[in-house]
Amino acid sequence: MICTMKLNRLFLVSVPALCLAFSSCSSGSRKAAADDSHIGLTTKTLQIPSSDVLNLKSYYLSCTCRKDTSEWLYAYNYKEHALDRFDLHSLGSMQIPLAVEGASAVVRPISGLYVCSPDSIWVYDAVQKALLLDGKGQVLRSVPLAAGLSSGQVVMIERNYAISTTTLYYDAHRRSLLFGIRDASGPSIVFKVREYFLDTGRATDVPLPASVDVPHVAEGDYADMSRPNMTFTAEKIVCNYPVESHIYVIDRRSGQTDVFEAPSRYTANKAEPCRSRTDYTQWERHRVENPHFYELMYLPASGRYVRLHTAGQTYDASKKLMDQLLEKRFFLTLFDHDFSVLGEEELPAHRYNIFTGWCPASDALLFYVDHPLSGGEETEELVIDCIE
């Protein structure tokens, strides 16, 4: 499968997870079973050989696609304005250039990517259009996602390490696109998921539950961390807030919402308010001093979920902001299909790019091995760790 493989073992010790389930009609609670067993995760290191594709060392926006026994990694190359495609089995690579003008123009940069198949690729570009591309980058369909929004509503499809991750999702069965909405049209800011049906142009909205720890997170007291992360599966809408450790799951069929406690054993589980709503220097300090919980990612082959988060640390005004962010400790938490915590582990220091340099595959979490403070030797190869 790979030309170079390096095996390491991460042992995860499970911790109890308390769950609170509720729906619009009734409420209740349940407790996830504690499991004292050790779960070993294997890390396989892939080295993509150098080629004519001028790939990056890390990509902030990536997606995988699996068909039969083949699986590809698609990643947005912002320098080339192209999609770099890597075969995770043969380790071959190719590039799909994105047009900058004409009928197939994709306005740079893109912030959403969902690959249905090698000839069916959805991207979300800088003028708020969802574009369906073929395998050569030609536009097959254009959907202006902001067209149906009212005043005060904005599309949320972004991948920003300091703010949130909200993905674009295509539901093949319902022939619909799912994406996030920030709605400031009322007395308070709320977040929703919009489902846009491609055959009819009709759209429906599902409100997201507010954070149980920071219900007014959008009002400005938590600096950049003022929006939820959102991910989607065929059955579920999964969201969490960067400022705290709970997980919020909406069943797309029944509408029931479950809230799961998923605390870290190693870090604070709630961010502190920022010292100022307007002083950006304090915003930067807030980013260093507080934990940041990233999105839940689904691994369909195993039915498990993975969440990453960074720990807060003491701010040092004498050091560069970027260096302090890169020094933050990095953690992985593993969940079963019912969102019970299976274990948590600190990731190796100075190995992975914390600026959203990862994405889920069918049975593994892929990390770009690229850290500015690693001090390692430069290589022309793209190096990827697959944690299974």
mmCIF file of C-alpha atoms in Angstrom:
data_model
loop_
_atom_site.group_PDB
_atom_site.id
_atom_site.type_symbol
_atom_site.label_atom_id
_atom_site.label_comp_id
_atom_site.label_asym_id
_atom_site.label_seq_id
_atom_site.Cartn_x
_atom_site.Cartn_y
_atom_site.Cartn_z
ATOM 1 C CA MET A 1 0.000 0.000 0.000
ATOM 2 C CA ILE A 2 2.774 2.423 0.796
ATOM 3 C CA CYS A 3 6.408 2.695 -0.123
ATOM 4 C CA THR A 4 7.562 3.846 3.317
ATOM 5 C CA MET A 5 5.817 2.930 6.542
ATOM 6 C CA LYS A 6 6.670 3.789 10.093
ATOM 7 C CA LEU A 7 4.654 2.247 12.915
ATOM 8 C CA ASN A 8 4.109 3.859 16.291
ATOM 9 C CA ARG A 9 1.530 2.977 18.901
ATOM 10 C CA LEU A 10 -0.626 5.388 20.842
ATOM 11 C CA PHE A 11 -2.374 3.937 23.898
ATOM 12 C CA LEU A 12 -5.618 5.643 24.789
ATOM 13 C CA VAL A 13 -7.075 5.282 28.261
ATOM 14 C CA SER A 14 -10.824 5.651 28.268
ATOM 15 C CA VAL A 15 -12.594 8.119 30.527
ATOM 16 C CA PRO A 16 -16.227 8.288 31.590
ATOM 17 C CA ALA A 17 -18.486 10.418 29.422
ATOM 18 C CA LEU A 18 -21.772 11.714 30.739
ATOM 19 C CA CYS A 19 -24.537 12.290 28.211
ATOM 20 C CA LEU A 20 -27.644 14.434 28.391
ATOM 21 C CA ALA A 21 -30.273 13.646 25.770
ATOM 22 C CA PHE A 22 -33.281 15.794 25.006
ATOM 23 C CA SER A 23 -35.785 16.425 22.240
ATOM 24 C CA SER A 24 -38.376 19.071 21.541
ATOM 25 C CA CYS A 25 -41.014 16.996 23.317
ATOM 26 C CA SER A 26 -39.238 15.399 26.237
ATOM 27 C CA SER A 27 -35.971 15.359 28.093
ATOM 28 C CA GLY A 28 -33.899 12.823 29.949
ATOM 29 C CA SER A 29 -30.354 11.779 30.639
ATOM 30 C CA ARG A 30 -28.132 8.794 30.153
ATOM 31 C CA LYS A 31 -24.616 7.920 31.171
ATOM 32 C CA ALA A 32 -22.053 6.425 28.829
ATOM 33 C CA ALA A 33 -20.433 3.253 30.076
ATOM 34 C CA ALA A 34 -16.881 3.587 31.326
ATOM 35 C CA ASP A 35 -14.297 1.326 29.705
ATOM 36 C CA ASP A 36 -10.975 0.736 31.409
ATOM 37 C CA SER A 37 -9.374 -1.072 28.477
ATOM 38 C CA HIS A 38 -6.486 0.374 26.475
ATOM 39 C CA ILE A 39 -7.068 1.140 22.814
ATOM 40 C CA GLY A 40 -4.013 1.130 20.580
ATOM 41 C CA LEU A 41 -3.947 3.447 17.589
ATOM 42 C CA THR A 42 -1.441 2.770 14.825
ATOM 43 C CA THR A 43 0.289 5.582 12.992
ATOM 44 C CA LYS A 44 1.359 4.882 9.432
ATOM 45 C CA THR A 45 3.563 7.436 7.711
ATOM 46 C CA LEU A 46 3.040 7.977 3.997
ATOM 47 C CA GLN A 47 5.659 9.705 1.903
ATOM 48 C CA ILE A 48 4.283 11.059 -1.366
ATOM 49 C CA PRO A 49 7.202 11.133 -3.830
ATOM 50 C CA SER A 50 8.128 14.412 -5.474
ATOM 51 C CA SER A 51 6.561 14.894 -8.915
ATOM 52 C CA ASP A 52 5.544 17.561 -11.384
ATOM 53 C CA VAL A 53 2.809 18.582 -8.935
ATOM 54 C CA LEU A 54 4.151 21.501 -6.913
ATOM 55 C CA ASN A 55 2.401 20.411 -3.754
ATOM 56 C CA LEU A 56 2.438 22.160 -0.394
ATOM 57 C CA LYS A 57 3.764 20.690 2.846
ATOM 58 C CA SER A 58 0.422 21.238 4.537
ATOM 59 C CA TYR A 59 -3.083 22.077 3.312
ATOM 60 C CA TYR A 60 -5.706 23.913 5.338
ATOM 61 C CA LEU A 61 -8.569 22.454 3.256
ATOM 62 C CA SER A 62 -8.647 18.743 2.406
ATOM 63 C CA CYS A 63 -11.138 15.980 1.681
ATOM 64 C CA THR A 64 -10.922 12.293 0.848
ATOM 65 C CA CYS A 65 -12.928 10.215 -1.600
ATOM 66 C CA ARG A 66 -13.233 6.438 -1.575
ATOM 67 C CA LYS A 67 -14.495 4.251 -4.446
ATOM 68 C CA ASP A 68 -14.325 0.469 -4.228
ATOM 69 C CA THR A 69 -10.761 -0.251 -3.069
ATOM 70 C CA SER A 70 -9.349 3.127 -4.118
ATOM 71 C CA GLU A 71 -9.056 6.210 -1.928
ATOM 72 C CA TRP A 72 -7.792 9.658 -2.866
ATOM 73 C CA LEU A 73 -6.867 12.738 -0.898
ATOM 74 C CA TYR A 74 -7.938 16.047 -2.467
ATOM 75 C CA ALA A 75 -6.343 19.213 -1.091
ATOM 76 C CA TYR A 76 -6.664 22.863 -2.061
ATOM 77 C CA ASN A 77 -3.358 24.341 -3.188
ATOM 78 C CA TYR A 78 -3.920 28.046 -2.549
ATOM 79 C CA LYS A 79 -0.598 29.000 -4.149
ATOM 80 C CA GLU A 80 -1.469 27.294 -7.430
ATOM 81 C CA HIS A 81 -5.263 27.783 -7.110
ATOM 82 C CA ALA A 82 -5.684 24.104 -7.847
ATOM 83 C CA LEU A 83 -6.778 20.845 -6.300
ATOM 84 C CA ASP A 84 -3.883 18.482 -5.641
ATOM 85 C CA ARG A 85 -4.964 14.834 -5.750
ATOM 86 C CA PHE A 86 -2.989 12.057 -4.057
ATOM 87 C CA ASP A 87 -3.670 8.348 -4.381
ATOM 88 C CA LEU A 88 -3.395 6.954 -0.851
ATOM 89 C CA HIS A 89 -2.533 3.484 -2.175
ATOM 90 C CA SER A 90 -0.178 4.018 -5.125
ATOM 91 C CA LEU A 91 1.041 7.387 -3.733
ATOM 92 C CA GLY A 92 0.731 8.918 -7.185
ATOM 93 C CA SER A 93 -0.243 12.575 -7.535
ATOM 94 C CA MET A 94 -1.883 14.884 -10.044
ATOM 95 C CA GLN A 95 -3.231 18.425 -10.093
ATOM 96 C CA ILE A 96 -6.596 19.847 -11.174
ATOM 97 C CA PRO A 97 -6.156 23.543 -12.058
ATOM 98 C CA LEU A 98 -9.049 25.859 -11.223
ATOM 99 C CA ALA A 99 -9.923 28.534 -13.776
ATOM 100 C CA VAL A 100 -9.750 32.194 -12.740
ATOM 101 C CA GLU A 101 -11.981 33.518 -15.543
ATOM 102 C CA GLY A 102 -14.545 32.352 -18.041
ATOM 103 C CA ALA A 103 -17.515 30.015 -17.696
ATOM 104 C CA SER A 104 -15.653 27.685 -15.325
ATOM 105 C CA ALA A 105 -14.153 30.394 -13.106
ATOM 106 C CA VAL A 106 -13.673 29.529 -9.437
ATOM 107 C CA VAL A 107 -13.045 32.715 -7.467
ATOM 108 C CA ARG A 108 -10.125 32.251 -5.115
ATOM 109 C CA PRO A 109 -9.753 31.178 -2.413
ATOM 110 C CA ILE A 110 -12.143 28.305 -1.807
ATOM 111 C CA SER A 111 -13.236 27.487 1.745
ATOM 112 C CA GLY A 112 -15.416 24.433 1.175
ATOM 113 C CA LEU A 113 -14.610 21.111 -0.496
ATOM 114 C CA TYR A 114 -16.650 17.914 -0.786
ATOM 115 C CA VAL A 115 -15.642 15.175 -3.219
ATOM 116 C CA CYS A 116 -18.407 12.746 -4.221
ATOM 117 C CA SER A 117 -16.341 10.988 -6.891
ATOM 118 C CA PRO A 118 -13.360 11.821 -9.115
ATOM 119 C CA ASP A 119 -15.797 13.423 -11.610
ATOM 120 C CA SER A 120 -18.105 15.078 -9.087
ATOM 121 C CA ILE A 121 -16.416 17.648 -6.848
ATOM 122 C CA TRP A 122 -18.200 20.392 -4.919
ATOM 123 C CA VAL A 123 -16.281 23.533 -3.927
ATOM 124 C CA TYR A 124 -17.386 26.761 -2.253
ATOM 125 C CA ASP A 125 -15.654 29.835 -3.629
ATOM 126 C CA ALA A 126 -15.047 33.413 -2.495
ATOM 127 C CA VAL A 127 -18.240 34.805 -4.096
ATOM 128 C CA GLN A 128 -20.427 32.418 -2.085
ATOM 129 C CA LYS A 129 -21.169 29.950 -4.845
ATOM 130 C CA ALA A 130 -21.222 26.187 -4.497
ATOM 131 C CA LEU A 131 -19.732 24.878 -7.734
ATOM 132 C CA LEU A 132 -19.937 21.318 -9.005
ATOM 133 C CA LEU A 133 -16.757 20.464 -10.929
ATOM 134 C CA ASP A 134 -15.789 17.521 -13.063
ATOM 135 C CA GLY A 135 -12.407 15.810 -12.851
ATOM 136 C CA LYS A 136 -10.809 18.469 -15.058
ATOM 137 C CA GLY A 137 -12.061 21.415 -13.021
ATOM 138 C CA GLN A 138 -14.861 22.400 -15.413
ATOM 139 C CA VAL A 139 -17.977 23.833 -13.763
ATOM 140 C CA LEU A 140 -21.030 21.622 -14.238
ATOM 141 C CA ARG A 141 -23.377 23.540 -11.954
ATOM 142 C CA SER A 142 -23.342 26.766 -9.955
ATOM 143 C CA VAL A 143 -25.487 27.378 -6.859
ATOM 144 C CA PRO A 144 -25.416 30.863 -5.243
ATOM 145 C CA LEU A 145 -25.851 29.862 -1.606
ATOM 146 C CA ALA A 146 -26.348 33.407 -0.314
ATOM 147 C CA ALA A 147 -29.191 34.157 -2.736
ATOM 148 C CA GLY A 148 -31.939 32.940 -0.414
ATOM 149 C CA LEU A 149 -30.670 34.587 2.767
ATOM 150 C CA SER A 150 -32.484 37.415 4.512
ATOM 151 C CA SER A 151 -30.874 40.531 5.960
ATOM 152 C CA GLY A 152 -28.573 39.648 8.860
ATOM 153 C CA GLN A 153 -27.903 36.113 7.660
ATOM 154 C CA VAL A 154 -24.550 34.958 6.287
ATOM 155 C CA VAL A 155 -23.245 31.646 4.962
ATOM 156 C CA MET A 156 -20.778 29.856 7.246
ATOM 157 C CA ILE A 157 -18.471 27.616 5.251
ATOM 158 C CA GLU A 158 -14.995 28.165 6.592
ATOM 159 C CA ARG A 159 -11.904 26.394 7.845
ATOM 160 C CA ASN A 160 -10.078 28.694 10.207
ATOM 161 C CA TYR A 161 -7.943 27.423 13.103
ATOM 162 C CA ALA A 162 -8.796 30.494 15.228
ATOM 163 C CA ILE A 163 -12.532 30.706 14.520
ATOM 164 C CA SER A 164 -14.295 27.504 13.499
ATOM 165 C CA THR A 165 -14.662 24.749 10.941
ATOM 166 C CA THR A 166 -17.971 24.521 9.094
ATOM 167 C CA THR A 167 -18.051 22.185 6.134
ATOM 168 C CA LEU A 168 -19.996 21.922 2.893
ATOM 169 C CA TYR A 169 -21.797 18.582 2.551
ATOM 170 C CA TYR A 170 -23.628 16.930 -0.345
ATOM 171 C CA ASP A 171 -26.380 14.421 0.473
ATOM 172 C CA ALA A 172 -26.584 12.136 -2.577
ATOM 173 C CA HIS A 173 -29.803 10.441 -1.424
ATOM 174 C CA ARG A 174 -31.701 13.696 -0.881
ATOM 175 C CA ARG A 175 -29.801 15.576 -3.622
ATOM 176 C CA SER A 176 -29.185 18.465 -1.281
ATOM 177 C CA LEU A 177 -26.381 20.665 0.010
ATOM 178 C CA LEU A 178 -25.962 21.273 3.747
ATOM 179 C CA PHE A 179 -24.094 24.247 5.196
ATOM 180 C CA GLY A 180 -24.068 26.598 8.175
ATOM 181 C CA ILE A 181 -25.864 29.922 8.622
ATOM 182 C CA ARG A 182 -25.122 32.684 11.119
ATOM 183 C CA ASP A 183 -28.373 34.546 11.738
ATOM 184 C CA ALA A 184 -28.171 37.990 13.352
ATOM 185 C CA SER A 185 -31.582 39.138 12.110
ATOM 186 C CA GLY A 186 -33.241 38.757 15.515
ATOM 187 C CA PRO A 187 -32.583 40.063 19.030
ATOM 188 C CA SER A 188 -29.742 37.564 19.511
ATOM 189 C CA ILE A 189 -27.380 35.728 17.183
ATOM 190 C CA VAL A 190 -28.295 32.124 16.429
ATOM 191 C CA PHE A 191 -26.764 29.442 14.239
ATOM 192 C CA LYS A 192 -28.580 27.169 11.811
ATOM 193 C CA VAL A 193 -27.971 24.467 9.257
ATOM 194 C CA ARG A 194 -29.531 25.122 5.880
ATOM 195 C CA GLU A 195 -30.403 22.268 3.547
ATOM 196 C CA TYR A 196 -30.761 23.368 -0.066
ATOM 197 C CA PHE A 197 -32.508 20.907 -2.385
ATOM 198 C CA LEU A 198 -30.950 20.991 -5.832
ATOM 199 C CA ASP A 199 -33.973 19.666 -7.746
ATOM 200 C CA THR A 200 -36.497 22.185 -6.397
ATOM 201 C CA GLY A 201 -34.461 25.142 -5.118
ATOM 202 C CA ARG A 202 -36.318 24.812 -1.826
ATOM 203 C CA ALA A 203 -34.405 25.259 1.439
ATOM 204 C CA THR A 204 -35.129 24.353 5.060
ATOM 205 C CA ASP A 205 -33.316 25.470 8.213
ATOM 206 C CA VAL A 206 -32.517 23.519 11.386
ATOM 207 C CA PRO A 207 -31.534 25.629 14.437
ATOM 208 C CA LEU A 208 -28.446 24.498 16.318
ATOM 209 C CA PRO A 209 -28.581 24.160 20.105
ATOM 210 C CA ALA A 210 -26.839 26.897 22.062
ATOM 211 C CA SER A 211 -23.760 26.041 24.084
ATOM 212 C CA VAL A 212 -24.725 24.813 27.538
ATOM 213 C CA ASP A 213 -21.595 26.402 29.034
ATOM 214 C CA VAL A 214 -21.427 29.637 27.016
ATOM 215 C CA PRO A 215 -24.967 30.264 25.696
ATOM 216 C CA HIS A 216 -24.107 33.745 24.400
ATOM 217 C CA VAL A 217 -20.817 32.792 22.748
ATOM 218 C CA ALA A 218 -21.663 34.790 19.605
ATOM 219 C CA GLU A 219 -22.028 38.105 21.406
ATOM 220 C CA GLY A 220 -18.301 38.966 21.383
ATOM 221 C CA ASP A 221 -16.866 37.957 24.759
ATOM 222 C CA TYR A 222 -14.738 35.103 23.406
ATOM 223 C CA ALA A 223 -12.775 36.899 20.685
ATOM 224 C CA ASP A 224 -12.347 34.761 17.564
ATOM 225 C CA MET A 225 -14.079 31.734 19.083
ATOM 226 C CA SER A 226 -17.602 32.997 18.485
ATOM 227 C CA ARG A 227 -18.958 30.361 16.071
ATOM 228 C CA PRO A 228 -19.638 26.626 16.215
ATOM 229 C CA ASN A 229 -17.914 23.869 14.281
ATOM 230 C CA MET A 230 -20.272 21.838 12.075
ATOM 231 C CA THR A 231 -19.910 18.500 10.329
ATOM 232 C CA PHE A 232 -22.482 16.287 8.629
ATOM 233 C CA THR A 233 -23.224 12.656 7.883
ATOM 234 C CA ALA A 234 -26.165 11.055 6.096
ATOM 235 C CA GLU A 235 -27.922 10.641 9.458
ATOM 236 C CA LYS A 236 -26.544 13.361 11.741
ATOM 237 C CA ILE A 237 -25.659 17.009 12.157
ATOM 238 C CA VAL A 238 -22.753 17.202 14.595
ATOM 239 C CA CYS A 239 -21.609 20.471 16.101
ATOM 240 C CA ASN A 240 -19.445 21.691 18.944
ATOM 241 C CA TYR A 241 -18.181 25.036 20.125
ATOM 242 C CA PRO A 242 -14.452 25.866 20.146
ATOM 243 C CA VAL A 243 -14.837 27.414 23.605
ATOM 244 C CA GLU A 244 -16.023 24.259 25.409
ATOM 245 C CA SER A 245 -15.990 20.476 25.276
ATOM 246 C CA HIS A 246 -19.637 19.405 24.850
ATOM 247 C CA ILE A 247 -20.837 17.697 21.675
ATOM 248 C CA TYR A 248 -24.246 18.454 20.142
ATOM 249 C CA VAL A 249 -25.844 15.911 17.790
ATOM 250 C CA ILE A 250 -29.054 16.327 15.793
ATOM 251 C CA ASP A 251 -30.673 13.265 14.245
ATOM 252 C CA ARG A 252 -31.634 14.387 10.734
ATOM 253 C CA ARG A 253 -34.588 12.023 10.562
ATOM 254 C CA SER A 254 -36.247 12.404 13.969
ATOM 255 C CA GLY A 255 -35.011 15.897 14.828
ATOM 256 C CA GLN A 256 -33.928 14.734 18.290
ATOM 257 C CA THR A 257 -30.959 16.584 19.750
ATOM 258 C CA ASP A 258 -28.482 14.951 22.124
ATOM 259 C CA VAL A 259 -25.886 16.806 24.161
ATOM 260 C CA PHE A 260 -22.841 14.832 25.283
ATOM 261 C CA GLU A 261 -20.287 15.765 27.888
ATOM 262 C CA ALA A 262 -16.874 15.008 26.427
ATOM 263 C CA PRO A 263 -14.311 16.555 28.784
ATOM 264 C CA SER A 264 -10.575 16.419 28.331
ATOM 265 C CA ARG A 265 -8.551 14.857 31.129
ATOM 266 C CA TYR A 266 -5.561 17.034 30.329
ATOM 267 C CA THR A 267 -6.792 20.570 29.703
ATOM 268 C CA ALA A 268 -9.382 23.108 30.751
ATOM 269 C CA ASN A 269 -12.776 22.311 29.244
ATOM 270 C CA LYS A 270 -14.001 25.863 28.939
ATOM 271 C CA ALA A 271 -12.304 29.011 27.663
ATOM 272 C CA GLU A 272 -12.208 32.181 29.736
ATOM 273 C CA PRO A 273 -13.810 35.364 28.373
ATOM 274 C CA CYS A 274 -11.532 37.727 26.500
ATOM 275 C CA ARG A 275 -10.404 40.869 28.316
ATOM 276 C CA SER A 276 -11.716 43.098 25.538
ATOM 277 C CA ARG A 277 -14.256 42.979 22.749
ATOM 278 C CA THR A 278 -12.328 45.446 20.596
ATOM 279 C CA ASP A 279 -8.597 45.271 21.418
ATOM 280 C CA TYR A 280 -7.107 42.805 18.929
ATOM 281 C CA THR A 281 -3.973 42.436 21.028
ATOM 282 C CA GLN A 282 -6.154 40.915 23.719
ATOM 283 C CA TRP A 283 -7.774 38.690 21.084
ATOM 284 C CA GLU A 284 -4.362 37.321 20.182
ATOM 285 C CA ARG A 285 -3.562 36.733 23.838
ATOM 286 C CA HIS A 286 -6.906 34.983 24.295
ATOM 287 C CA ARG A 287 -6.003 32.623 21.449
ATOM 288 C CA VAL A 288 -2.823 31.565 23.268
ATOM 289 C CA GLU A 289 -4.187 31.317 26.810
ATOM 290 C CA ASN A 290 -7.262 29.200 26.100
ATOM 291 C CA PRO A 291 -8.082 25.748 24.767
ATOM 292 C CA HIS A 292 -9.593 25.455 21.307
ATOM 293 C CA PHE A 293 -11.816 22.482 20.466
ATOM 294 C CA TYR A 294 -11.902 21.603 16.767
ATOM 295 C CA GLU A 295 -14.614 19.822 14.796
ATOM 296 C CA LEU A 296 -15.814 16.242 15.250
ATOM 297 C CA MET A 297 -14.679 14.102 12.308
ATOM 298 C CA TYR A 298 -16.399 10.884 11.239
ATOM 299 C CA LEU A 299 -14.494 7.755 10.185
ATOM 300 C CA PRO A 300 -17.154 5.756 8.294
ATOM 301 C CA ALA A 301 -15.283 2.450 8.052
ATOM 302 C CA SER A 302 -15.202 2.123 11.856
ATOM 303 C CA GLY A 303 -18.191 4.305 12.749
ATOM 304 C CA ARG A 304 -16.025 6.262 15.192
ATOM 305 C CA TYR A 305 -15.485 9.994 15.641
ATOM 306 C CA VAL A 306 -12.335 11.964 16.367
ATOM 307 C CA ARG A 307 -11.920 15.403 17.916
ATOM 308 C CA LEU A 308 -8.743 17.451 18.179
ATOM 309 C CA HIS A 309 -8.065 20.301 20.562
ATOM 310 C CA THR A 310 -5.214 22.479 21.734
ATOM 311 C CA ALA A 311 -4.460 23.457 25.322
ATOM 312 C CA GLY A 312 -4.162 26.971 26.635
ATOM 313 C CA GLN A 313 -0.809 28.177 27.929
ATOM 314 C CA THR A 314 0.761 31.202 29.590
ATOM 315 C CA TYR A 315 1.041 34.182 27.275
ATOM 316 C CA ASP A 316 4.511 35.722 26.900
ATOM 317 C CA ALA A 317 4.546 39.210 25.386
ATOM 318 C CA SER A 318 8.270 38.866 24.586
ATOM 319 C CA LYS A 319 7.623 35.977 22.171
ATOM 320 C CA LYS A 320 6.137 36.049 18.707
ATOM 321 C CA LEU A 321 2.443 35.195 18.579
ATOM 322 C CA MET A 322 2.959 32.525 15.920
ATOM 323 C CA ASP A 323 5.631 30.741 17.951
ATOM 324 C CA GLN A 324 3.368 30.669 20.989
ATOM 325 C CA LEU A 325 0.508 29.209 18.972
ATOM 326 C CA LEU A 326 2.804 26.572 17.505
ATOM 327 C CA GLU A 327 3.937 25.587 21.006
ATOM 328 C CA LYS A 328 0.414 24.771 22.175
ATOM 329 C CA ARG A 329 -0.084 21.160 23.257
ATOM 330 C CA PHE A 330 -2.239 19.143 20.872
ATOM 331 C CA PHE A 331 -4.688 16.377 21.846
ATOM 332 C CA LEU A 332 -6.818 13.726 20.136
ATOM 333 C CA THR A 333 -10.006 12.287 21.639
ATOM 334 C CA LEU A 334 -11.631 9.174 20.188
ATOM 335 C CA PHE A 335 -15.380 8.431 20.405
ATOM 336 C CA ASP A 336 -17.504 5.434 19.480
ATOM 337 C CA HIS A 337 -20.585 5.723 17.257
ATOM 338 C CA ASP A 338 -22.690 6.710 20.291
ATOM 339 C CA PHE A 339 -20.237 9.486 21.242
ATOM 340 C CA SER A 340 -18.940 7.735 24.313
ATOM 341 C CA VAL A 341 -15.328 8.655 24.979
ATOM 342 C CA LEU A 342 -12.981 5.776 24.165
ATOM 343 C CA GLY A 343 -9.788 7.589 25.019
ATOM 344 C CA GLU A 344 -7.630 10.668 24.769
ATOM 345 C CA GLU A 345 -3.963 11.102 23.919
ATOM 346 C CA GLU A 346 -1.532 13.965 23.570
ATOM 347 C CA LEU A 347 -0.082 14.118 20.067
ATOM 348 C CA PRO A 348 3.666 14.406 19.442
ATOM 349 C CA ALA A 349 5.021 17.926 19.850
ATOM 350 C CA HIS A 350 6.383 19.801 16.846
ATOM 351 C CA ARG A 351 5.070 17.294 14.310
ATOM 352 C CA TYR A 352 1.664 18.411 13.014
ATOM 353 C CA ASN A 353 0.461 21.708 11.606
ATOM 354 C CA ILE A 354 -2.224 23.004 13.966
ATOM 355 C CA PHE A 355 -3.633 25.345 11.302
ATOM 356 C CA THR A 356 -6.291 22.783 10.227
ATOM 357 C CA GLY A 357 -3.629 20.589 8.599
ATOM 358 C CA TRP A 358 -5.694 17.387 8.848
ATOM 359 C CA CYS A 359 -8.757 15.616 7.472
ATOM 360 C CA PRO A 360 -10.633 12.337 7.991
ATOM 361 C CA ALA A 361 -10.281 9.394 5.632
ATOM 362 C CA SER A 362 -12.522 6.317 5.590
ATOM 363 C CA ASP A 363 -10.672 4.577 8.418
ATOM 364 C CA ALA A 364 -7.990 6.995 9.597
ATOM 365 C CA LEU A 365 -7.276 10.594 10.494
ATOM 366 C CA LEU A 366 -4.735 12.139 8.125
ATOM 367 C CA PHE A 367 -2.197 14.685 9.395
ATOM 368 C CA TYR A 368 0.255 16.669 7.310
ATOM 369 C CA VAL A 369 3.647 16.306 8.962
ATOM 370 C CA ASP A 370 4.714 19.911 8.801
ATOM 371 C CA HIS A 371 5.642 22.008 11.809
ATOM 372 C CA PRO A 372 7.718 25.196 11.526
ATOM 373 C CA LEU A 373 9.414 24.518 14.875
ATOM 374 C CA SER A 374 10.323 20.876 14.171
ATOM 375 C CA GLY A 375 13.911 21.612 13.176
ATOM 376 C CA GLY A 376 13.849 18.604 10.873
ATOM 377 C CA GLU A 377 15.525 18.249 7.519
ATOM 378 C CA GLU A 378 13.711 19.719 4.529
ATOM 379 C CA THR A 379 12.394 17.179 2.025
ATOM 380 C CA GLU A 380 10.710 17.463 -1.340
ATOM 381 C CA GLU A 381 8.249 14.750 -0.373
ATOM 382 C CA LEU A 382 4.830 15.327 1.122
ATOM 383 C CA VAL A 383 4.662 13.438 4.445
ATOM 384 C CA ILE A 384 1.317 12.320 5.889
ATOM 385 C CA ASP A 385 0.613 10.453 9.111
ATOM 386 C CA CYS A 386 -2.438 8.164 9.037
ATOM 387 C CA ILE A 387 -3.660 7.520 12.569
ATOM 388 C CA GLU A 388 -5.956 4.476 12.638
#
